[in-house]
Coordinates of N, CA and C and ligand atoms in Angstrom, one line a residue:
X1 N -85.0 20.3 136.5 CA -84.5 21.0 135.5 C -84.0 20.6 134.2
X2 N -82.6 21.6 134.2 CA -81.9 21.3 133.5 C -80.8 20.0 133.7
X3 N -81.0 19.1 134.3 CA -80.7 18.0 134.2 C -81.4 17.2 133.2
X4 N -83.1 17.4 133.7 CA -83.4 16.4 132.8 C -83.6 16.4 131.5
X5 N -83.3 17.9 131.3 CA -83.3 17.8 129.6 C -81.8 18.2 129.0
X6 N -80.9 18.0 130.1 CA -79.8 17.3 129.3 C -79.6 15.6 129.1
X7 N -80.6 15.3 130.4 CA -80.1 13.5 130.2 C -81.3 13.3 128.7
X8 N -82.6 14.2 128.9 CA -83.4 14.3 126.9 C -83.0 14.0 126.2
X9 N -81.3 15.0 126.0 CA -80.6 15.8 124.9 C -80.4 14.2 124.5
X10 N -79.3 13.7 125.6 CA -78.3 12.7 125.1 C -79.5 11.3 124.9
X11 N -80.5 11.3 125.3 CA -81.3 10.0 124.2 C -80.9 10.7 123.4
X12 N -81.8 11.4 123.2 CA -82.1 11.7 121.7 C -81.6 11.1 120.7
X13 N -80.5 12.4 120.9 CA -78.8 12.5 120.1 C -78.7 10.6 119.8
X14 N -78.4 9.9 121.0 CA -77.8 8.7 120.6 C -78.6 7.4 119.8
X15 N -80.3 7.8 119.6 CA -81.0 7.7 119.6 C -80.4 7.5 117.8
X16 N -81.0 9.0 117.6 CA -80.5 9.0 116.3 C -79.5 9.1 115.6
X17 N -78.5 9.0 116.3 CA -77.0 8.0 115.6 C -77.3 6.5 116.1
X18 N -78.1 6.1 116.1 CA -78.8 4.5 116.8 C -79.3 4.4 115.3
X19 N -79.9 5.2 114.6 CA -81.5 5.3 113.8 C -80.7 5.1 112.5
X20 N -79.0 6.6 111.9 CA -78.4 6.5 110.9 C -77.1 5.7 110.9
X21 N -77.3 4.6 111.8 CA -76.3 4.1 111.9 C -77.4 2.5 111.3
X22 N -78.3 2.7 111.6 CA -79.3 1.6 111.6 C -79.7 1.8 109.5
X23 N -79.8 2.9 109.4 CA -79.8 3.2 108.1 C -78.8 2.4 107.5
X24 N -77.8 3.7 107.0 CA -76.1 2.7 106.6 C -75.5 1.7 106.2
X25 N -76.0 1.4 107.2 CA -75.7 0.1 107.3 C -76.4 -1.7 106.5
X26 N -78.0 -1.2 106.7 CA -79.4 -1.6 106.0 C -79.9 -1.7 105.1
X27 N -80.2 -0.1 104.9 CA -80.4 0.4 103.9 C -79.9 1.1 102.7
X28 N -79.8 0.4 102.2 CA -78.8 1.0 100.6 C -79.4 1.9 99.6
X29 N -79.6 3.1 100.3 CA -79.5 4.4 99.4 C -79.2 4.9 98.9
X30 N -77.8 5.3 99.2 CA -77.2 5.1 98.3 C -76.1 4.5 98.4
X31 N -75.0 4.6 97.3 CA -73.4 4.1 97.5 C -72.8 5.1 98.3
X32 N -71.9 4.4 99.5 CA -71.4 5.4 99.9 C -69.5 5.3 99.3
X33 N -68.6 6.7 99.6 CA -67.7 5.9 98.9 C -67.1 5.3 100.0
X34 N -66.5 4.8 101.5 CA -65.9 4.0 101.8 C -66.7 3.4 102.4
X35 N -66.0 2.1 102.6 CA -66.9 0.9 103.3 C -67.6 1.7 105.1
X36 N -68.4 1.1 105.3 CA -69.0 1.0 106.5 C -68.3 0.2 107.9
X37 N -66.9 1.1 108.7 CA -65.8 1.2 109.4 C -66.7 -0.5 110.9
X38 N -66.7 -1.3 110.5 CA -67.1 -2.5 110.9 C -68.1 -3.3 111.0
X39 N -68.9 -2.8 109.7 CA -69.2 -3.3 109.2 C -69.2 -4.6 107.9
X40 N -70.1 -5.3 107.7 CA -69.1 -6.1 106.5 C -69.9 -5.4 105.2
X41 N -69.0 -5.0 103.9 CA -69.9 -4.7 103.2 C -69.3 -5.6 101.7
X42 N -70.0 -4.9 100.5 CA -69.4 -5.6 99.1 C -68.7 -4.9 98.5
X43 N -67.7 -5.6 97.6 CA -67.2 -4.7 97.1 C -68.7 -3.5 95.9
X44 N -69.7 -4.0 95.3 CA -70.0 -3.4 94.4 C -71.4 -1.9 96.0
X45 N -71.1 -2.1 97.1 CA -72.3 -1.2 97.8 C -70.6 0.1 98.0
X46 N -69.6 0.1 97.8 CA -68.8 1.4 97.8 C -68.4 1.7 96.6
X47 N -67.8 2.8 97.0 CA -66.9 3.5 95.6 C -65.7 2.3 96.0
X48 N -64.9 2.8 97.1 CA -63.5 2.1 97.3 C -63.8 1.3 98.1
X49 N -63.1 0.6 98.5 CA -63.2 -0.8 99.4 C -62.4 -0.2 100.7
X50 N -60.9 0.1 100.5 CA -60.5 0.6 101.7 C -59.6 -0.4 102.5
X51 N -59.9 -1.2 101.7 CA -59.2 -2.5 102.9 C -57.8 -3.0 102.2
X52 N -57.5 -2.1 100.4 CA -56.3 -2.3 99.9 C -56.0 -1.6 100.7
X53 N -56.5 -0.5 100.5 CA -55.1 0.8 101.2 C -54.6 0.6 102.7
X54 N -55.3 0.5 102.9 CA -55.1 0.7 104.5 C -54.6 -0.9 104.5
X55 N -54.1 -2.1 104.1 CA -53.1 -3.3 103.9 C -52.2 -2.1 104.1
X56 N -51.7 -2.2 102.8 CA -50.6 -1.2 102.1 C -50.0 0.2 103.2
X57 N -51.4 0.4 103.5 CA -50.4 1.8 104.6 C -49.7 1.4 106.0
X58 N -51.0 0.6 106.2 CA -50.7 0.3 108.0 C -49.6 -0.4 108.9
X59 N -48.4 -0.9 108.1 CA -47.0 -1.3 108.7 C -46.2 -0.6 108.8
X60 N -46.3 0.2 107.8 CA -45.9 2.7 108.2 C -45.9 2.8 109.9
X61 N -47.0 2.5 110.2 CA -47.8 3.3 111.3 C -47.4 2.4 112.3
X62 N -46.9 1.2 111.9 CA -46.2 0.3 113.8 C -45.3 0.5 114.6
X63 N -46.0 0.9 115.5 CA -44.3 2.2 116.8 C -45.3 3.3 116.9
X64 N -45.6 3.8 115.9 CA -46.2 4.8 115.8 C -47.0 5.9 117.3
X65 N -46.8 6.9 117.8 CA -47.1 7.2 118.7 C -48.1 8.6 118.7
X66 N -48.9 9.2 118.8 CA -49.8 10.6 119.3 C -51.1 10.7 117.6
X67 N -51.0 11.3 116.6 CA -51.8 12.1 117.0 C -52.0 11.5 115.2
X68 N -52.8 11.4 114.1 CA -53.8 10.5 113.0 C -54.7 11.6 112.4
X69 N -53.9 12.7 111.6 CA -54.8 13.7 111.0 C -55.6 12.7 110.2
X70 N -56.7 12.4 109.7 CA -56.9 12.5 108.5 C -58.6 13.4 107.8
X71 N -57.7 13.9 106.3 CA -57.9 15.2 106.4 C -59.2 14.3 105.6
X72 N -60.7 14.9 104.9 CA -61.4 14.5 104.2 C -61.8 13.0 104.4
X73 N -61.7 12.8 106.0 CA -62.1 11.7 106.5 C -63.0 10.8 105.5
X74 N -64.1 11.4 104.7 CA -65.4 11.3 104.2 C -66.1 10.1 105.6
X75 N -67.1 8.6 105.7 CA -67.1 8.3 106.6 C -66.3 7.5 107.6
X76 N -65.1 8.3 108.4 CA -63.9 7.7 109.0 C -63.1 7.0 109.5
X77 N -63.8 6.0 107.7 CA -62.8 4.7 107.4 C -61.1 4.3 108.4
X78 N -60.6 5.5 107.7 CA -59.1 5.3 108.0 C -59.2 6.0 109.3
X79 N -60.1 6.7 110.1 CA -59.3 7.1 111.2 C -59.9 6.3 112.6
X80 N -61.0 5.3 112.1 CA -60.7 3.8 113.0 C -60.0 3.5 113.0
X81 N -59.9 3.0 111.9 CA -58.6 2.0 111.7 C -57.3 2.5 112.1
X82 N -56.6 3.8 112.0 CA -56.1 3.5 112.8 C -55.2 3.9 114.2
X83 N -57.2 3.8 115.0 CA -56.6 4.4 116.4 C -57.4 3.0 116.7
X84 N -58.6 2.2 115.8 CA -58.4 0.6 116.9 C -56.7 -0.3 116.2
X85 N -56.3 -0.1 115.2 CA -55.6 -1.0 115.1 C -53.8 -1.0 115.2
X86 N -54.0 1.3 115.3 CA -52.3 0.9 115.9 C -52.7 1.6 117.7
X87 N -53.8 2.5 117.5 CA -53.2 2.9 118.7 C -52.9 4.3 118.7
X88 N -53.3 4.8 118.3 CA -52.7 6.4 117.2 C -54.3 7.1 117.9
X89 N -54.4 8.5 118.3 CA -55.1 9.8 118.4 C -55.5 9.9 117.3
X90 N -57.5 9.5 116.6 CA -57.0 10.1 116.1 C -58.6 10.6 115.1
X91 N -57.9 11.8 114.5 CA -58.8 13.0 114.4 C -58.8 13.3 112.7
X92 N -60.2 13.0 112.8 CA -60.8 13.0 110.9 C -61.6 14.6 110.8
X93 N -61.4 14.9 109.8 CA -62.2 16.7 110.1 C -63.0 16.2 108.0
X94 N -64.1 16.8 107.7 CA -64.8 15.9 106.6 C -66.0 17.6 107.4
X95 N -65.4 17.7 105.2 CA -66.6 19.2 105.2 C -67.9 18.8 104.8
X96 N -68.2 17.8 104.7 CA -69.8 17.3 104.6 C -70.9 16.8 105.8
X97 N -71.4 17.3 106.5 CA -72.7 17.4 107.2 C -73.4 16.6 107.3
X98 N -73.3 15.8 106.2 CA -74.4 14.0 105.7 C -72.8 13.1 106.4
X99 N -72.4 13.3 105.8 CA -70.6 12.2 106.5 C -70.2 12.7 107.9
X100 N -70.2 13.5 107.8 CA -69.8 13.9 109.6 C -70.8 13.1 111.2
X101 N -72.3 12.9 110.2 CA -72.9 12.7 111.3 C -72.8 10.9 111.3
X102 N -72.5 10.7 109.8 CA -72.2 9.0 109.6 C -70.6 8.7 110.7
X103 N -70.1 9.4 110.5 CA -68.5 9.2 111.2 C -69.5 9.0 112.7
X104 N -70.1 9.8 113.7 CA -70.5 10.2 114.6 C -71.0 8.8 115.2
X105 N -72.0 8.2 114.1 CA -72.9 7.5 114.0 C -72.8 6.2 114.8
X106 N -71.8 5.8 113.3 CA -70.6 4.5 113.8 C -69.4 5.2 115.0
X107 N -69.3 6.2 115.1 CA -68.3 6.0 116.9 C -69.2 5.8 117.8
X108 N -70.9 6.5 117.6 CA -71.5 6.2 118.6 C -71.5 4.6 119.1
X109 N -71.7 3.4 117.5 CA -71.6 2.7 117.5 C -70.3 1.1 118.1
X110 N -69.7 2.0 117.8 CA -68.0 1.0 118.0 C -68.4 1.7 119.9
X111 N -68.6 2.2 119.9 CA -68.1 2.4 121.4 C -66.3 3.4 122.1
X112 N -65.7 3.2 121.0 CA -64.3 4.4 120.6 C -64.3 5.1 121.0
X113 N -63.4 5.3 122.0 CA -62.8 6.8 122.2 C -61.9 7.5 122.0
X114 N -61.0 7.0 121.4 CA -59.5 8.2 121.2 C -60.2 8.6 119.2
X115 N -60.9 8.9 118.7 CA -61.0 9.3 117.2 C -62.7 10.2 117.7
X116 N -61.6 11.9 116.8 CA -63.2 12.9 117.3 C -62.9 12.6 115.6
X117 N -64.2 13.5 115.4 CA -64.4 14.0 114.6 C -65.0 15.5 114.1
X118 N -65.0 16.2 113.3 CA -64.9 17.4 113.2 C -65.4 17.9 112.3
X119 N -66.8 19.1 111.7 CA -67.0 19.6 110.5 C -66.3 20.3 110.3
X120 N -65.6 20.6 109.2 CA -64.9 21.6 109.0 C -64.3 21.1 107.4
X121 N -63.8 22.8 106.6 CA -63.8 22.7 105.5 C -62.4 23.2 105.4
X122 N -61.0 22.4 104.9 CA -59.8 22.8 105.2 C -59.7 23.9 104.2
X123 N -59.4 25.1 104.4 CA -59.1 25.9 103.4 C -57.4 26.3 103.7
X124 N -56.8 27.2 102.7 CA -55.2 27.6 103.7 C -55.3 28.5 104.5
X125 N -56.6 29.1 105.4 CA -56.4 29.6 106.2 C -56.4 28.6 108.1
X126 N -57.5 27.4 107.5 CA -57.2 27.0 108.0 C -56.4 26.2 108.6
X127 N -55.4 26.0 107.1 CA -54.0 24.9 107.4 C -53.3 25.5 108.6
X128 N -53.7 27.0 107.7 CA -51.9 28.0 108.7 C -52.1 27.8 109.7
X129 N -53.4 28.0 110.8 CA -53.3 28.0 111.9 C -53.4 26.6 112.8
X130 N -53.7 25.3 111.9 CA -53.8 24.2 112.7 C -52.6 23.9 113.3
X131 N -53.0 22.5 114.6 CA -52.0 22.5 114.7 C -50.5 21.6 113.9
X132 N -49.7 20.8 115.1 CA -48.7 19.9 114.1 C -49.1 18.4 114.7
X133 N -49.2 17.5 113.7 CA -50.4 16.0 113.9 C -48.7 15.2 113.4
X134 N -48.4 13.9 113.6 CA -47.7 13.4 114.2 C -48.0 12.2 112.0
X135 N -48.7 12.0 112.5 CA -49.4 11.9 111.0 C -49.9 12.4 110.3
X136 N -50.4 13.0 109.2 CA -51.9 13.3 108.8 C -51.5 11.8 106.8
X137 N -52.6 11.9 107.3 CA -53.5 10.8 106.1 C -54.3 12.5 105.2
X138 N -53.8 11.8 104.1 CA -53.9 12.7 102.6 C -54.5 12.4 101.9
X139 N -55.5 11.9 101.3 CA -56.0 10.7 100.7 C -56.9 11.2 100.4
X140 N -56.8 11.7 97.8 CA -58.0 11.9 97.4 C -58.8 12.9 97.9
X141 N -57.9 14.4 98.5 CA -58.5 15.0 98.7 C -57.7 16.7 98.1
X142 N -56.7 16.7 97.3 CA -55.8 17.6 97.0 C -56.5 18.3 95.8
X143 N -56.7 17.7 94.9 CA -58.1 17.9 93.8 C -59.2 18.7 94.5
X144 N -59.5 17.6 95.4 CA -61.0 19.5 96.0 C -59.7 19.8 95.9
X145 N -58.7 21.2 96.5 CA -58.1 21.8 97.0 C -57.7 22.9 95.8
X146 N -57.1 21.0 94.7 CA -56.3 22.9 92.9 C -58.0 23.4 92.7
X147 N -58.9 22.6 92.6 CA -60.2 23.0 91.5 C -60.8 24.1 93.0
X148 N -60.9 23.8 93.9 CA -61.7 24.7 95.1 C -60.7 26.4 94.3
X149 N -59.5 26.5 95.0 CA -58.9 27.0 95.9 C -57.7 26.8 94.5
X150 N -57.1 27.0 94.2 CA -55.7 26.4 92.6 C -54.9 25.7 92.6
X151 N -54.2 25.7 92.0 CA -53.4 24.9 92.1 C -51.9 25.8 92.8
X152 N -51.9 26.9 93.0 CA -50.6 27.7 93.5 C -51.0 27.8 94.8
X153 N -52.4 28.1 95.8 CA -53.1 27.7 97.0 C -53.4 26.3 97.2
X154 N -53.3 25.4 96.3 CA -53.3 23.7 97.2 C -52.2 23.8 97.8
X155 N -50.9 23.5 96.4 CA -49.8 23.4 96.6 C -49.4 24.6 98.5
X156 N -49.8 25.5 98.9 CA -49.4 26.2 99.1 C -49.9 25.9 100.8
X157 N -51.0 25.2 100.7 CA -51.6 24.0 101.5 C -50.6 23.0 102.2
X158 N -50.2 22.2 101.0 CA -49.5 21.7 100.9 C -47.9 21.5 101.6
X159 N -47.3 22.3 101.7 CA -45.8 22.7 101.9 C -46.6 23.0 103.9
X160 N -47.6 24.0 104.1 CA -48.0 24.0 105.8 C -47.4 23.2 106.4
X161 N -48.9 21.8 105.5 CA -50.0 20.6 106.4 C -47.1 19.8 106.0
X162 N -46.6 19.8 105.6 CA -45.2 18.8 105.2 C -45.0 19.7 106.5
X163 N -45.4 20.7 106.7 CA -43.9 21.5 107.7 C -44.7 21.1 109.4
X164 N -46.1 20.6 109.3 CA -47.2 20.7 110.1 C -46.5 19.4 110.5
X165 N -46.3 18.5 109.7 CA -45.6 16.5 110.6 C -44.5 15.4 109.8
X166 N -44.6 14.9 110.4 CA -43.7 14.0 110.5 C -43.6 12.6 109.2
X167 N -44.6 12.5 109.5 CA -45.2 11.5 107.9 C -45.9 11.8 107.2
X168 N -46.3 11.0 105.8 CA -47.9 11.6 105.8 C -48.0 10.8 104.5
X169 N -49.4 9.9 104.5 CA -49.9 9.4 103.5 C -50.4 10.4 102.0
X170 N -49.9 10.1 101.1 CA -50.1 10.8 100.5 C -51.1 10.1 98.8
X171 N -52.3 10.6 98.5 CA -52.9 10.8 97.3 C -54.0 11.3 96.6
X172 N -53.8 11.0 95.5 CA -54.8 12.5 94.7 C -54.9 12.2 93.2
X173 N -56.6 12.8 92.5 CA -56.9 13.0 91.5 C -55.8 13.2 90.8
X174 N -55.5 12.5 90.0 CA -54.6 12.6 88.5 C -55.3 13.0 87.0
X175 N -54.2 14.0 86.4 CA -54.7 14.5 84.9 C -55.0 13.3 84.5
X176 N -54.4 12.4 84.2 CA -54.7 10.9 83.3 C -55.7 10.7 83.4
X177 N -56.9 11.5 84.8 CA -58.3 11.1 84.9 C -59.4 11.4 84.3
X178 N -59.1 10.9 82.7 CA -60.1 11.1 81.9 C -61.0 11.6 81.7
X179 N -62.1 12.5 81.6 CA -63.4 12.8 81.8 C -63.5 13.5 83.2
X180 N -62.9 13.4 84.3 CA -63.6 14.2 85.4 C -63.4 15.1 86.0
X181 N -64.0 16.1 86.3 CA -63.6 17.2 86.7 C -62.3 17.6 87.2
X182 N -61.7 17.0 87.7 CA -60.6 17.9 87.9 C -58.9 17.8 86.5
X183 N -59.2 16.8 85.8 CA -58.8 16.1 85.4 C -57.5 17.2 83.9
X184 N -58.1 18.3 83.6 CA -57.4 19.3 83.5 C -56.9 19.8 83.9
X185 N -57.3 20.4 85.5 CA -56.7 21.6 86.4 C -55.7 21.3 87.4
X186 N -55.5 19.4 87.1 CA -54.5 19.4 87.2 C -53.3 18.7 86.0
X187 N -53.4 19.9 85.3 CA -52.8 19.7 83.7 C -51.0 20.6 84.8
X188 N -51.4 21.1 85.3 CA -49.3 21.8 86.1 C -48.4 20.0 86.6
X189 N -48.7 18.7 86.3 CA -48.5 17.2 86.8 C -47.7 16.9 85.8
X190 N -47.7 17.3 84.7 CA -47.5 16.8 83.1 C -47.4 15.8 82.8
X191 N -46.9 14.7 81.9 CA -47.1 13.5 81.9 C -47.2 12.8 82.5
X192 N -46.4 12.7 83.3 CA -46.1 11.8 84.6 C -45.9 12.6 86.0
X193 N -48.1 11.7 86.3 CA -48.5 12.6 87.7 C -47.4 11.8 89.0
X194 N -47.0 10.7 88.4 CA -46.2 9.8 89.9 C -44.9 11.0 90.4
X195 N -44.2 10.7 89.2 CA -43.1 11.4 89.6 C -43.2 13.3 89.4
X196 N -44.0 13.8 89.1 CA -44.5 15.0 90.4 C -45.1 15.4 91.6
X197 N -45.6 14.1 91.7 CA -46.1 14.5 93.0 C -44.7 13.2 94.5
X198 N -43.8 12.6 93.5 CA -42.9 12.5 94.0 C -42.1 13.6 94.9
X199 N -41.8 14.4 93.7 CA -40.8 15.1 93.7 C -41.2 16.6 94.6
X200 N -42.5 16.3 94.4 CA -42.9 18.1 95.4 C -42.6 17.3 96.0
X201 N -42.6 16.1 96.4 CA -43.7 15.4 98.0 C -41.5 15.8 98.6
X202 N -41.1 15.6 98.1 CA -39.5 16.1 98.3 C -38.9 16.8 99.0
X203 N -39.0 18.2 97.6 CA -39.6 19.7 97.7 C -39.8 20.6 99.0
X204 N -40.9 19.4 99.6 CA -42.1 20.4 100.2 C -41.4 19.7 101.7
X205 N -40.5 19.3 101.3 CA -39.8 18.2 103.2 C -39.3 17.7 103.4
X206 N -40.1 16.4 102.5 CA -40.6 14.8 103.2 C -38.9 14.4 102.5
X207 N -38.2 13.8 103.5 CA -36.2 13.1 102.8 C -37.1 12.0 101.6
X208 N -38.0 10.9 103.3 CA -38.3 9.6 102.3 C -39.3 9.5 101.7
X209 N -39.4 9.3 100.1 CA -40.9 9.6 99.7 C -40.6 8.1 98.5
X210 N -41.6 7.2 99.4 CA -42.6 5.5 99.1 C -43.4 6.0 98.0
X211 N -43.5 5.0 96.7 CA -44.5 4.4 96.1 C -45.5 2.8 97.2
X212 N -45.9 2.9 97.5 CA -46.5 1.7 98.7 C -48.0 0.8 97.3
X213 N -48.5 1.4 96.9 CA -49.0 0.6 95.7 C -50.0 1.5 94.5
X214 N -50.6 1.3 93.8 CA -52.0 1.6 93.2 C -53.3 1.2 92.9
X215 N -53.9 2.0 93.2 CA -55.7 1.4 93.8 C -56.5 1.9 92.9
X216 N -57.4 0.8 92.2 CA -58.4 1.1 91.9 C -59.2 2.4 92.3
X217 N -59.9 3.2 91.6 CA -61.1 4.5 91.7 C -62.2 4.6 92.7
X218 N -62.5 3.3 91.4 CA -64.5 2.7 91.2 C -64.9 4.0 90.5
X219 N -63.8 5.3 89.6 CA -64.4 6.4 88.9 C -63.8 6.2 87.5
X220 N -62.5 5.6 87.4 CA -62.0 5.6 85.7 C -61.1 4.6 85.5
X221 N -60.9 3.9 84.7 CA -59.9 2.8 84.9 C -58.1 3.1 85.4
X222 N -58.5 4.5 85.5 CA -56.7 4.9 86.2 C -56.5 4.1 87.6
X223 N -55.3 3.6 88.0 CA -55.4 3.5 89.0 C -54.5 4.8 90.0
X224 N -54.7 4.6 90.9 CA -54.5 6.1 92.6 C -53.3 5.2 91.9
X225 N -51.7 6.3 92.9 CA -51.3 5.7 93.3 C -51.2 6.5 94.8
X226 N -50.3 5.6 96.1 CA -50.2 5.8 97.4 C -49.2 6.5 97.7
X227 N -48.9 7.1 98.4 CA -47.4 7.5 98.7 C -47.1 7.6 100.0
X228 N -45.9 6.8 101.0 CA -46.4 7.3 102.3 C -44.5 8.5 101.9
X229 N -44.8 9.5 103.3 CA -43.3 10.7 103.0 C -43.2 10.3 104.4
X230 N -42.4 10.9 104.6 CA -41.4 10.2 105.9 C -40.9 11.6 106.0
X231 N -40.3 12.0 107.7 CA -38.8 13.1 107.3 C -38.0 11.9 108.6
X232 N -36.5 12.7 107.7 CA -35.5 11.3 108.9 C -35.8 12.0 110.5
X233 N -34.9 11.6 111.4 CA -34.2 11.9 112.7 C -34.1 13.3 112.9
X234 N -33.3 13.8 111.3 CA -32.6 15.2 111.9 C -33.3 16.5 112.2
X235 N -34.5 15.5 110.6 CA -35.0 16.4 109.7 C -36.5 17.0 111.3
X236 N -37.0 15.5 112.4 CA -37.8 15.9 112.9 C -37.3 16.9 114.7
X237 N -35.8 16.9 114.8 CA -35.8 17.0 116.0 C -35.5 19.1 114.8
X238 N -35.4 18.5 114.2 CA -35.0 20.6 114.2 C -36.3 20.6 113.7
X239 N -37.0 20.1 113.5 CA -38.8 20.1 113.8 C -39.1 21.5 115.2
X240 N -38.8 20.4 115.7 CA -39.5 20.0 117.2 C -37.8 21.2 117.9
X241 N -36.5 21.7 117.7 CA -36.2 22.8 118.8 C -36.7 24.6 118.4
Ligands
SAM301 C1 -62.8 11.5 97.3 S1 -63.4 11.3 98.6 C2 -61.9 11.1 99.6 C3 -62.0 10.2 101.2 C4 -60.8 9.2 101.6 N1 -59.9 10.3 101.9 C5 -60.5 8.3 101.2 O1 -59.7 8.3 100.3 O2 -60.7 7.4 100.5 C6 -63.0 13.8 98.8 C7 -63.6 13.8 100.4 O3 -62.3 14.8 101.2 C8 -63.6 15.7 101.6 N2 -63.5 17.1 101.6 C9 -63.5 17.9 99.8 N3 -63.1 19.2 100.1 C10 -62.8 19.5 101.0 C11 -62.1 19.7 102.2 N4 -61.3 20.9 102.0 N5 -62.1 20.0 103.7 C12 -62.5 19.2 104.5 N6 -62.8 17.7 103.5 C13 -63.1 17.8 102.4 C14 -64.8 15.4 100.8 O4 -66.4 16.0 101.3 C15 -65.1 13.9 100.6 O5 -65.6 12.9 101.8

């Protein structure tokens, strides 16, 4: 009996994921932030195309092995790319129920194995207790942390994350994105947010910090700057020791 219930559950879950996949790909009920990985989309279907950011990021991952933590992974675009194109074991963490269901529906459709999705709210405690990852993909979530936990806690979360990774892609909402809910809360970045971010990434432990592009957000006319921050071999071996 237990066996039959389990297999019925598996079939129903698979049907549910297929239905969700069909809805998100074929029914334009609402606009997604990211494109559905593996499905064709036009820029008007989504808030952010993502292909532009991925093109800037991809070559920094060449030759990398190990784990890729995708924070606030939305519907998983970067997790799937890191897993399929670079062979990394991708862990997508996302707070929103529906987004996580979409991630799993896309996963079921793709048949991919080395990508996992976890529904969780990343807060200071979560970051303190989580393990290390080779690469952390931290795109457009920091301003949500500032709004939710305050600037000091958000910066502390970044310090903790930096101590648990060799490399981080970083992008955040900026104080010059006037009219948004977060602009005023980011005033601590000053008049030149790019300089503040670069200094901050160095201060929390990354010796190499590079701007790899500025990208439209679909929200305001201001482009967000995308950074890659890395540790040198000396720093990495000190952390491993
Ligand atoms: C602006 S979107 C960015 C999505 C993706 N990182 C990107 O750049 O394409 C922010 C995403 O992070 C999620 N999010 C916000 N705060 C979060 C938190 N504390 N923990 C986990 N996910 C969070 C939101 O639900 C949303 O999907």
